[in-house]
Amino acid sequence: MTPGEHPDGELSDLNIRRALVAAISRADRERAGQLLDHWAARHGYAAAYKDLLEPALKRIGRGINSERFSLAQAYVAAKVAEDMLTKSAGLLAQNSEPKTVKGPVVLGNAEEDFHALGRRMVATMLRSSGWVVCDLGNDVPAAEFVDKAIEIGARVIGVSAMTMTTALNIKEIRRELDARGLSGRIQLAVGGAVFLVAEGLCDEVGGDGTAPDMLEAPHLFAELWARGERGEDAR
Amino acid sequence: MNSIQRLQCLMAGEMADRRMFTMPLSQYGAALTGCSLEEHYNDPAAYARGQTAVRETFAPDILFGPLIVAAIGEAFGSKARYFDKGPPVVSTPAIEVASEWNGLPFPDPDRHPRLSYLREALRRVVAEHGREVPVAVLLVAPIDIPGLVMGLDAWLETLLFDRPAAEAIMRRVTPFAAELANRCFADGAAFVVWTIGFASPGFVTREILQEFSRPVLVDTLARVHGPVVLHHLEFPLVANLDVLSGLPSVAGFVLAQGDNLKRARRLLGADSILLSGPASPWMRRAAAADVEAVCRKTLENRRDDPRFILASCKGDMYIDTPPANIHAFRKSVEEFAGDRR
Ligand code: B12
């Protein structure tokens, strides 16, 4: 038995919530998966995601920012989300329901930035929420972001930058979008630890929007996608 | 008293004329001599000239060999990206998944050009200053090596979800890490500093710390023939010191700016050297008066602790750190000694 679990093994919803946070904290991916299955059996996978996993990840996300959770735990949290996606996608396929596909979007680290971990977790989270993500990796030149977005018809480019110096390189992507007359139609999402500490940095580098963590990323991308469809340049 | 004599006092648990102080001013040497970072990271003679300038300008009690962790990645075949104004980083890891470790050739610490640069630069600094000033070299503990060879996320993935593979990797990496440290001791290093990111609460869970990181450290440190100082890398470390105390060959710990030093001393006992002070990224932007105040407060906290060294934490000092901030660091130590008399 682990903290948050009931002695007789029967889990109430409240206990499952606690047990899930505890399992992810122990980096116990398997147990986290079992708990989510347990919930899904009662309430369905959509509810398991929305009512169970998301609140747990929120708690963990807050902990990471305050240094109460480790990189390892954050990594496991993203994996658990990915596992859920795989399972529920499998179920959807079985029921032959049409799966809603969002995107595609382009993602990458700003030029000269090599902080892959956060970007990969954002990619995982977006995919778990049904987005098709083209991940260009580290150290991506401005023109490459824009070329790729045009090539695949992406309305959102997501850029991750962890240091002040590399965040300023995002300005070049904005210049590129402006020069090609694409601002508004292709939206620029920015994020990374430095955006949490440097106020006004998103505006300074020409971002259309930012989100503090992987959990908020799907929401931000949805909002920006809608704006992109309207061709809205809100800056 | 010279710095070697201060260190002898410290080891004996006696108070010297003043506190020892140090900062890794590795790149900063290039800034002082006006050398490009490209030359600094390739030419051992240019590197050594930088440390001479550091000693003449700031007189720290410990000098350093090159802080170039990415070179260890390069030695395994990773590609590094070099910058005009900062240290290099691994840009493309040599391998992507755990299974590729099997066929991976390991570098020879005597022959690989990047390791030869590192060691030759160390030898030159030792030859020129080693009689008066201890020279340290910063390497990474075996638990941090895979991050430089396969990337941080692939290493986390392996460690979390394929423990036997992680252990197999360590069986190969451990002798290499010990050997590299031992060669550096033979080159004259007074200390080898090892980053232990993968033993810190910011990186790993307690389970990984206890079941994986500690046993690996015990095993490797037992093969090392000189004093090793363990370095917090990025996040506070004190929460894990209960598990990290009593390791063989460990002379001390570099702790983070926010770490509770009283608690650290309690957990480690009286014999361990403690090093801590302001973090290099913070010193880059702070006002000189604030640097002095933080140093002063830290010295005050360790007033009766003979085995404390005031040291900047996190990484190498940024080359655009105002010299006044580094002088303020040094001044705090000198004035604190004046007050004590
Ligand atoms: C690991 C790490 C590294 C590793 C990266 C390895 C890897 N494969 O990722 C290595 C060793 C390479 C590294 C190098 C450097 N680093 Co570093 N690094 C870190 C560290 C410790 C953790 C970063 C991390 O992975 N966090 C965990 C992830 C999950 O969080 P995250 O990245 O913030 O991402 C989340 C959110 O920000 C958000 N998000 C991220 N991207 C995006 C994008 C979008 C569109 C959205 C919506 C959201 C979003 O969602 C993510 C998940 O929730 C931080 C310390 C810290 N406290 O953050 C320093 C830190 C980021 N590094 C820093 C520095 C200075 C450097 C170096 C310059 C050091 C040096 N002197 O060499 C180099 C620069 C390398 C480069 N040019 O990119 C500084 C940045 C300071 C600043 N604000 O300017 C930090 C803050 C450390 C510090 N306190 O000084 N680093």
XYZ file of C-alpha atoms and ligand atoms in Angstrom:
667
model
C 0.000 0.000 0.000
C 1.212 3.501 -0.751
C 0.183 6.806 0.806
C -3.284 7.883 -0.252
C -4.536 4.334 -0.798
C -7.269 2.756 1.247
C -6.342 -0.238 3.443
C -8.867 -2.626 1.890
C -7.685 -1.786 -1.609
C -11.045 -0.238 -2.553
C -10.307 3.217 -3.850
C -12.642 6.143 -3.493
C -12.378 8.921 -6.061
C -10.680 11.164 -3.532
C -8.177 8.458 -2.681
C -7.438 7.811 -6.320
C -6.631 11.504 -6.728
C -4.173 11.392 -3.859
C -2.733 8.071 -4.926
C -2.106 9.363 -8.440
C -0.120 12.354 -7.228
C 1.777 10.006 -4.898
C 2.498 7.530 -7.706
C 3.814 10.212 -10.046
C 5.886 11.626 -7.183
C 7.479 8.207 -6.714
C 8.050 8.139 -10.485
C 5.837 5.024 -10.567
C 4.479 5.195 -14.113
C 2.864 1.757 -13.971
C 0.871 2.443 -10.819
C -0.222 5.822 -12.202
C -1.488 4.023 -15.306
C -3.432 1.505 -13.210
C -5.088 4.260 -11.226
C -6.120 6.054 -14.392
C -7.534 2.808 -15.826
C -9.430 2.236 -12.616
C -11.021 5.674 -12.886
C -11.658 5.297 -16.601
C -13.488 2.017 -15.979
C -15.960 3.931 -13.844
C -16.154 7.297 -15.565
C -14.593 6.872 -19.036
C -11.246 7.991 -20.438
C -12.269 11.547 -21.209
C -13.205 12.059 -17.571
C -10.070 10.305 -16.378
C -8.066 12.829 -18.314
C -10.018 15.921 -17.398
C -11.031 15.210 -13.810
C -8.155 13.100 -12.599
C -4.942 13.475 -14.581
C -5.120 17.150 -15.374
C -5.622 18.301 -11.758
C -2.818 15.960 -10.631
C -0.465 17.334 -13.275
C -1.417 20.859 -12.264
C -0.384 20.150 -8.694
C 2.875 18.664 -9.880
C 3.476 21.515 -12.319
C 3.158 24.032 -9.505
C 5.598 21.961 -7.468
C 8.206 21.999 -10.233
C 8.200 25.760 -10.389
C 8.719 25.920 -6.641
C 11.448 23.244 -6.831
C 9.448 20.732 -4.789
C 9.385 18.270 -7.662
C 12.323 16.961 -9.628
C 13.008 16.807 -13.351
C 12.492 13.028 -13.063
C 8.994 13.474 -11.654
C 8.105 16.032 -14.324
C 9.318 13.575 -16.930
C 7.168 10.796 -15.519
C 4.145 13.103 -15.433
C 4.534 13.775 -19.154
C 4.945 10.042 -19.825
C 1.801 9.185 -17.911
C -0.087 11.688 -20.058
C 1.409 10.128 -23.172
C 0.414 6.623 -22.020
C -3.160 7.812 -21.544
C -3.248 9.221 -25.022
C -2.040 5.967 -26.502
C -4.646 3.981 -24.593
C -7.594 6.227 -25.305
C -6.609 6.547 -28.976
C -6.544 2.748 -29.153
C -10.025 2.600 -27.663
C -11.343 5.240 -30.033
C -9.972 3.279 -32.974
C -11.752 0.152 -31.715
C -15.033 2.014 -31.449
C -14.246 3.475 -34.876
C -15.240 6.910 -33.704
C -13.606 9.655 -35.754
C -10.713 11.133 -33.790
C -10.522 14.910 -33.774
C -7.171 15.947 -35.126
C -5.832 19.407 -34.382
C -3.041 21.234 -36.109
C -0.519 20.692 -37.504
C 1.749 22.981 -35.493
C 5.492 23.550 -35.539
C 7.593 23.399 -32.379
C 11.282 23.894 -31.634
C 13.900 25.559 -29.491
C 14.975 29.055 -30.493
C 18.272 29.461 -32.298
C 21.248 28.672 -30.010
C 18.965 27.101 -27.396
C 19.661 23.517 -26.346
C 17.175 23.005 -23.515
C 15.348 20.064 -25.037
C 13.517 18.710 -22.027
C 10.813 21.364 -21.632
C 10.150 21.487 -25.365
C 9.786 17.717 -25.572
C 7.356 17.738 -22.700
C 5.291 20.432 -24.371
C 5.263 18.282 -27.534
C 4.104 15.254 -25.553
C 1.342 17.251 -23.907
C 0.153 18.729 -27.196
C 0.070 15.293 -28.795
C -1.835 13.929 -25.801
C -4.453 16.583 -26.489
C -4.781 15.541 -30.112
C -2.417 17.993 -31.808
C -0.215 16.962 -34.702
C 3.189 18.356 -33.820
C 6.174 18.778 -36.103
C 9.078 19.022 -33.669
C 12.160 20.619 -35.260
C 14.414 20.036 -32.236
C 17.095 22.310 -30.774
C 18.762 25.405 -32.183
C 16.309 26.098 -34.989
C 17.032 29.098 -37.254
C 14.177 31.590 -37.665
C 13.660 30.911 -41.383
C 13.386 27.169 -40.786
C 10.458 27.641 -38.379
C 8.606 29.723 -40.946
C 9.497 27.545 -43.963
C 8.226 24.469 -42.140
C 5.020 26.173 -41.029
C 4.261 27.135 -44.644
C 5.171 23.694 -45.934
C 2.799 21.831 -43.631
C 0.128 24.520 -43.294
C 0.671 25.228 -39.594
C -1.123 28.182 -38.081
C 0.940 28.131 -34.887
C 4.698 28.097 -34.354
C 5.711 27.237 -30.791
C 9.156 28.337 -29.667
C 10.884 27.273 -26.502
C 13.724 29.357 -25.069
C 15.266 28.965 -21.671
C 17.777 31.784 -21.441
C 17.454 35.517 -21.975
C 19.934 35.489 -24.864
C 18.150 32.758 -26.785
C 14.696 34.239 -26.076
C 15.821 37.411 -27.842
C 16.554 35.301 -30.932
C 12.775 34.826 -31.270
C 12.598 38.415 -32.568
C 14.115 37.114 -35.760
C 11.141 34.757 -36.286
C 8.767 37.684 -35.875
C 10.780 39.692 -38.437
C 10.611 36.730 -40.797
C 6.807 36.454 -40.374
C 6.396 40.200 -40.902
C 8.661 40.199 -43.951
C 6.632 37.422 -45.574
C 3.322 39.038 -44.634
C 2.374 36.052 -42.440
C 1.939 37.713 -39.041
C -1.611 37.146 -37.842
C -2.127 34.159 -40.106
C 0.678 32.229 -38.413
C 0.687 32.800 -34.680
C 3.785 32.711 -32.522
C 3.570 30.880 -29.175
C 6.560 31.321 -26.876
C 7.536 29.702 -23.597
C 10.295 28.478 -21.300
C 11.523 29.231 -17.797
C 12.843 32.694 -18.663
C 9.339 33.877 -19.637
C 8.200 33.193 -16.086
C 10.780 35.467 -14.545
C 11.173 38.244 -17.120
C 7.969 40.255 -17.219
C 6.943 41.585 -20.617
C 9.414 39.336 -22.443
C 6.702 37.738 -24.587
C 5.764 41.148 -26.028
C 9.384 42.179 -26.331
C 10.300 39.211 -28.541
C 7.122 39.551 -30.622
C 5.220 36.566 -29.230
C 1.435 36.308 -29.741
C 1.028 34.448 -26.474
C 2.774 32.372 -23.833
C 1.932 29.706 -21.260
C 3.721 28.891 -18.027
C 3.855 25.112 -18.413
C 3.044 22.079 -20.554
C -0.448 21.824 -19.100
C -1.475 25.243 -20.319
C 0.176 24.740 -23.702
C -2.764 22.945 -25.453
C -5.141 25.702 -24.386
C -2.784 28.395 -25.670
C -2.319 26.613 -28.992
C -6.106 26.251 -29.404
C -6.616 29.933 -28.765
C -3.842 30.951 -31.144
C -5.032 28.527 -33.817
C -8.462 30.147 -33.726
C -6.883 33.575 -33.987
C -4.744 32.380 -36.879
C -7.861 31.230 -38.722
C -9.306 34.696 -38.306
C -5.974 36.163 -39.446
C -5.961 38.253 -36.317
C -2.789 40.171 -35.458
C -3.502 41.051 -31.848
C -0.139 42.615 -31.085
C 50.242 32.884 4.497
C 49.808 31.517 1.002
C 46.771 29.579 -0.206
C 48.412 26.177 0.221
C 49.140 27.008 3.858
C 45.570 28.188 4.336
C 44.372 24.886 2.950
C 46.640 22.993 5.342
C 45.150 24.929 8.269
C 41.675 24.201 7.015
C 42.352 20.486 6.711
C 43.736 20.470 10.239
C 40.593 22.201 11.475
C 42.447 25.369 12.409
C 41.595 28.955 11.562
C 44.008 30.557 9.061
C 44.843 34.290 8.759
C 41.613 34.660 6.807
C 38.935 32.577 5.091
C 39.820 30.849 1.873
C 37.754 32.060 -1.047
C 37.381 30.928 -4.622
C 35.280 31.281 -7.743
C 35.601 29.287 -10.925
C 36.996 32.087 -13.104
C 37.823 29.824 -15.995
C 36.390 31.789 -18.947
C 36.985 34.964 -17.048
C 40.698 34.412 -17.609
C 40.066 34.816 -21.335
C 38.213 38.059 -20.679
C 41.190 39.356 -18.686
C 43.800 38.444 -21.304
C 41.627 39.513 -24.249
C 41.763 36.026 -25.749
C 38.884 34.677 -27.859
C 36.917 31.846 -26.306
C 37.780 29.694 -29.276
C 41.477 29.989 -28.441
C 40.749 29.669 -24.729
C 38.994 26.328 -25.258
C 41.638 24.942 -27.609
C 45.057 26.231 -26.608
C 46.311 25.078 -23.180
C 48.934 27.857 -23.090
C 46.274 30.516 -23.682
C 44.157 28.919 -20.954
C 47.047 28.996 -18.475
C 47.752 32.670 -19.246
C 44.132 33.346 -18.287
C 44.540 31.721 -14.869
C 47.726 33.735 -14.298
C 45.764 36.902 -15.019
C 42.997 35.717 -12.671
C 45.517 35.205 -9.888
C 47.161 38.590 -10.469
C 43.826 40.397 -10.545
C 41.741 38.643 -7.879
C 44.077 36.253 -6.024
C 41.534 33.484 -5.303
C 42.758 30.676 -3.032
C 41.913 27.967 -5.554
C 42.586 28.165 -9.303
C 40.845 25.980 -11.887
C 41.572 23.918 -14.916
C 39.190 24.529 -17.833
C 35.481 24.266 -16.980
C 34.465 22.447 -20.106
C 32.031 19.714 -19.266
C 30.924 19.497 -22.915
C 34.443 18.235 -23.752
C 33.628 15.001 -21.929
C 30.616 14.618 -24.224
C 32.824 15.365 -27.228
C 35.280 12.705 -26.124
C 32.448 10.161 -26.479
C 31.517 11.443 -29.922
C 28.868 14.044 -29.093
C 28.984 17.310 -31.016
C 29.323 20.553 -29.112
C 28.321 24.018 -30.084
C 30.757 26.789 -29.191
C 29.675 30.367 -28.536
C 31.472 33.729 -28.608
C 30.393 34.673 -25.112
C 29.674 31.534 -23.093
C 30.767 27.964 -22.493
C 30.070 25.287 -25.118
C 27.124 22.908 -24.804
C 26.494 19.459 -26.224
C 24.385 20.109 -29.311
C 24.075 16.603 -30.782
C 24.538 13.673 -28.414
C 26.682 10.782 -29.683
C 23.855 8.259 -29.265
C 20.101 8.356 -28.785
C 19.076 5.231 -26.897
C 20.487 3.028 -24.162
C 21.177 0.035 -26.416
C 23.723 2.068 -28.419
C 26.047 2.140 -25.407
C 26.999 -1.457 -26.247
C 29.017 -0.632 -29.325
C 30.234 2.742 -28.138
C 34.018 3.132 -27.979
C 35.268 4.830 -24.818
C 37.806 7.656 -25.041
C 41.396 7.259 -23.881
C 42.064 9.971 -21.264
C 45.674 10.223 -22.533
C 44.897 10.499 -26.205
C 41.556 12.043 -26.995
C 42.258 15.625 -28.190
C 39.561 17.218 -26.005
C 40.730 15.424 -22.872
C 44.360 16.151 -23.773
C 43.517 19.844 -23.984
C 41.827 19.738 -20.597
C 44.692 17.911 -18.918
C 47.488 19.869 -20.560
C 45.839 23.146 -19.513
C 45.536 21.764 -15.972
C 49.218 20.724 -15.924
C 50.295 24.168 -17.074
C 48.304 25.935 -14.375
C 49.706 23.520 -11.785
C 53.276 24.031 -13.027
C 52.994 27.770 -12.756
C 50.964 28.217 -9.567
C 50.606 24.856 -7.872
C 53.291 25.447 -5.256
C 51.395 28.399 -3.769
C 47.805 27.882 -4.898
C 45.830 24.630 -5.029
C 44.445 23.910 -8.494
C 41.109 22.146 -8.920
C 39.503 20.646 -11.990
C 35.782 20.315 -12.584
C 34.622 17.025 -14.080
C 31.312 15.215 -13.836
C 30.410 12.223 -11.682
C 29.634 9.003 -13.588
C 25.903 9.532 -12.971
C 26.107 12.790 -14.958
C 28.151 11.422 -17.880
C 25.287 9.784 -19.854
C 23.507 13.162 -20.031
C 26.448 14.398 -22.108
C 26.576 11.308 -24.313
C 22.895 10.460 -24.956
C 21.158 13.698 -23.872
C 19.429 14.492 -20.625
C 16.010 13.182 -21.622
C 17.243 9.842 -22.954
C 19.227 9.365 -19.741
C 16.186 10.201 -17.602
C 14.129 7.791 -19.689
C 16.652 4.982 -19.142
C 17.083 5.662 -15.462
C 13.345 5.785 -14.845
C 12.078 2.980 -17.029
C 14.977 0.638 -17.713
C 17.012 0.419 -14.545
C 19.003 -2.671 -15.607
C 20.169 -0.790 -18.721
C 21.101 2.226 -16.585
C 23.108 -0.058 -14.310
C 24.842 -1.672 -17.271
C 25.804 1.783 -18.557
C 27.241 2.631 -15.154
C 29.328 -0.539 -15.106
C 31.139 0.834 -18.154
C 31.175 4.507 -17.212
C 32.373 4.062 -13.628
C 35.933 2.893 -14.427
C 36.269 5.665 -17.001
C 35.159 8.375 -14.554
C 37.541 7.095 -11.878
C 40.393 6.828 -14.372
C 39.917 10.380 -15.662
C 39.899 11.698 -12.091
C 43.035 9.730 -11.250
C 44.863 11.066 -14.319
C 43.959 14.576 -13.220
C 45.392 13.880 -9.779
C 48.570 12.654 -11.473
C 48.579 15.934 -13.407
C 48.706 17.782 -10.101
C 45.070 18.599 -9.311
C 44.629 19.262 -5.590
C 40.930 18.418 -5.897
C 38.690 16.920 -8.471
C 35.253 18.532 -8.394
C 32.404 16.330 -9.607
C 28.973 17.667 -10.468
C 26.294 15.369 -9.077
C 23.144 16.636 -10.782
C 21.697 13.116 -10.772
C 21.990 12.925 -7.004
C 20.230 16.230 -6.375
C 16.575 16.678 -5.384
C 16.012 18.952 -8.388
C 16.832 16.073 -10.743
C 15.925 12.757 -9.146
C 13.622 11.106 -6.644
C 14.809 9.757 -3.285
C 14.412 6.260 -4.640
C 16.846 6.935 -7.489
C 19.209 8.662 -5.085
C 19.244 5.764 -2.633
C 19.010 2.789 -4.953
C 21.030 4.056 -7.890
C 23.072 7.239 -7.474
C 24.581 6.501 -4.082
C 25.747 2.971 -4.873
C 27.330 4.193 -8.124
C 29.102 7.004 -6.288
C 30.356 4.656 -3.561
C 31.696 2.270 -6.176
C 33.466 4.932 -8.250
C 34.813 6.974 -5.359
C 36.399 3.863 -3.891
C 38.602 3.678 -7.007
C 39.662 7.324 -6.875
C 43.047 8.162 -5.347
C 42.590 11.743 -4.225
C 40.144 14.179 -2.638
C 36.892 14.723 -4.521
C 34.545 17.634 -3.926
C 30.922 17.038 -4.923
C 29.128 19.935 -6.607
C 25.400 20.720 -6.452
C 25.356 21.707 -10.187
C 22.117 23.705 -10.235
C 19.588 23.083 -7.495
C 19.909 23.075 -3.678
C 21.425 19.836 -2.409
C 21.073 19.862 1.351
C 17.889 17.749 1.378
C 19.923 14.813 0.040
C 23.042 15.174 2.186
C 21.777 12.619 4.693
C 22.192 9.991 1.965
C 25.390 11.497 0.544
C 27.381 11.704 3.761
C 30.180 9.260 4.462
C 31.118 8.566 0.828
C 34.714 7.421 0.287
C 37.281 9.958 -1.031
C 34.882 12.869 -0.590
C 36.597 15.898 0.941
C 33.648 18.247 0.748
C 30.641 19.729 -1.034
C 29.894 22.839 -3.050
C 26.368 23.854 -2.058
C 23.848 26.216 -3.644
C 23.262 29.805 -2.644
C 19.972 28.930 -0.974
C 21.218 25.828 0.852
C 20.979 25.737 4.635
C 24.636 25.558 5.685
C 23.967 24.888 9.359
C 21.918 21.857 8.420
C 24.564 20.768 5.914
C 27.232 20.886 8.607
C 25.049 18.864 10.965
C 24.437 16.205 8.329
C 28.031 15.970 7.103
C 29.881 16.203 10.394
C 32.853 18.388 11.282
C 35.445 16.955 8.875
C 33.809 17.751 5.564
C 34.800 20.925 3.717
C 31.823 23.118 2.911
C 31.947 25.556 0.022
C 29.137 27.956 -0.744
C 28.321 31.548 -1.599
C 26.570 33.598 -4.291
C 25.665 31.893 -7.573
C 27.513 32.958 -10.712
C 24.351 33.908 -12.714
C 23.276 36.081 -9.806
C 26.707 37.719 -9.521
C 26.548 38.661 -13.169
C 23.619 41.025 -12.574
C 23.913 41.993 -8.906
C 25.248 45.270 -7.521
C 28.694 45.045 -5.912
C 27.252 46.092 -2.551
C 24.765 43.204 -2.720
C 27.523 40.730 -3.547
C 29.441 41.944 -0.531
C 26.343 41.719 1.675
C 25.547 38.144 0.617
C 29.173 37.085 1.136
C 29.243 38.765 4.496
C 26.063 37.021 5.600
C 27.424 33.664 4.500
C 30.709 34.254 6.332
C 28.774 35.301 9.426
C 26.736 32.077 9.233
C 29.988 30.031 9.212
C 31.898 32.249 11.662
C 33.171 29.418 13.862
C 33.433 26.805 11.159
C 37.100 26.163 10.299
C 36.321 23.999 7.277
C 34.313 26.547 5.316
C 35.449 28.125 2.035
C 33.546 31.046 0.542
C 32.934 29.995 -3.050
C 30.600 31.041 -5.821
C 28.218 28.265 -6.777
C 26.539 27.039 -9.997
C 28.813 27.308 -13.030
C 31.706 29.311 -14.375
C 31.663 33.070 -13.781
C 30.180 34.822 -16.831
C 32.714 36.879 -18.758
C 30.525 39.977 -18.554
C 30.326 39.908 -14.744
C 31.480 43.328 -13.518
C 35.023 43.066 -12.060
C 33.744 45.179 -9.151
C 31.531 42.240 -8.123
C 34.468 39.869 -8.013
C 36.509 42.400 -6.053
C 33.560 42.811 -3.656
C 33.589 39.038 -3.080
C 37.258 39.148 -2.180
C 36.878 42.298 -0.075
C 34.213 40.637 2.063
C 36.711 37.949 3.045
C 39.478 40.409 3.825
C 37.247 42.681 5.887
C 35.703 39.766 7.729
C 39.216 38.691 8.778
C 39.932 42.272 9.921
C 36.803 42.256 12.092
C 37.758 38.984 13.706
C 41.094 40.182 14.935
C 18.733 21.081 -17.642
C 19.295 22.465 -17.867
C 20.290 22.617 -18.826
C 20.758 21.469 -19.693
C 19.704 21.206 -20.797
C 19.719 19.771 -21.274
C 18.451 19.370 -21.974
N 18.588 18.333 -22.769
O 17.377 19.931 -21.839
C 22.116 22.026 -20.255
C 23.243 21.484 -19.410
C 22.408 21.749 -21.701
C 21.983 23.532 -19.980
C 22.814 24.464 -20.563
C 22.746 25.823 -20.300
N 21.936 26.432 -19.417
Co 20.527 25.530 -18.483
N 19.316 24.801 -17.280
C 18.841 23.585 -17.123
C 17.869 23.553 -15.939
C 18.606 22.967 -14.752
C 16.581 22.793 -16.121
C 15.805 23.116 -17.390
C 14.704 22.111 -17.536
O 14.848 21.126 -18.256
N 13.615 22.294 -16.787
C 12.508 21.367 -16.747
C 11.492 21.691 -17.823
C 10.332 20.713 -17.714
O 10.994 22.973 -17.564
P 11.077 24.137 -18.657
O 12.222 23.899 -19.519
O 10.929 25.444 -17.981
O 9.777 23.893 -19.562
C 8.463 24.032 -19.077
C 7.881 25.435 -19.253
O 8.852 26.452 -19.280
C 7.047 25.353 -20.473
N 7.649 25.596 -21.783
C 8.878 25.334 -22.239
N 9.011 25.632 -23.519
C 7.814 26.100 -23.938
C 7.397 26.547 -25.175
C 6.083 26.985 -25.343
C 5.639 27.456 -26.662
C 5.199 26.977 -24.216
C 3.814 27.467 -24.368
C 5.632 26.525 -22.981
C 6.932 26.088 -22.830
O 6.585 24.017 -20.449
C 7.607 23.156 -19.957
C 6.962 22.009 -19.220
O 6.112 22.412 -18.190
C 17.549 25.085 -15.772
C 17.241 25.503 -14.355
C 15.827 25.909 -14.135
N 15.570 26.227 -12.898
O 15.007 25.957 -15.030
C 18.813 25.745 -16.326
C 18.724 27.136 -16.955
C 17.502 27.213 -17.849
N 19.940 27.180 -17.768
C 20.507 28.353 -17.756
C 21.719 28.661 -18.408
C 22.279 30.044 -18.168
C 22.353 27.720 -19.220
C 23.674 27.922 -19.950
C 23.900 29.273 -20.623
C 24.733 27.601 -18.915
C 26.109 27.865 -19.339
N 26.664 28.915 -18.803
O 26.614 27.108 -20.104
C 23.643 26.790 -20.981
C 23.031 27.320 -22.273
C 22.760 26.281 -23.252
C 22.016 26.824 -24.421
N 22.624 27.663 -25.238
O 20.873 26.485 -24.607
C 19.735 29.346 -16.932
C 18.969 30.393 -17.732
C 19.105 31.773 -17.078
C 18.377 32.830 -17.851
N 17.154 33.087 -17.455
O 18.896 33.411 -18.772
C 18.884 28.391 -16.019
C 17.551 28.990 -15.549
C 19.783 28.053 -14.820
C 20.147 29.264 -13.989
N 19.480 29.501 -12.899
O 21.064 29.970 -14.306
N 20.995 23.786 -19.098
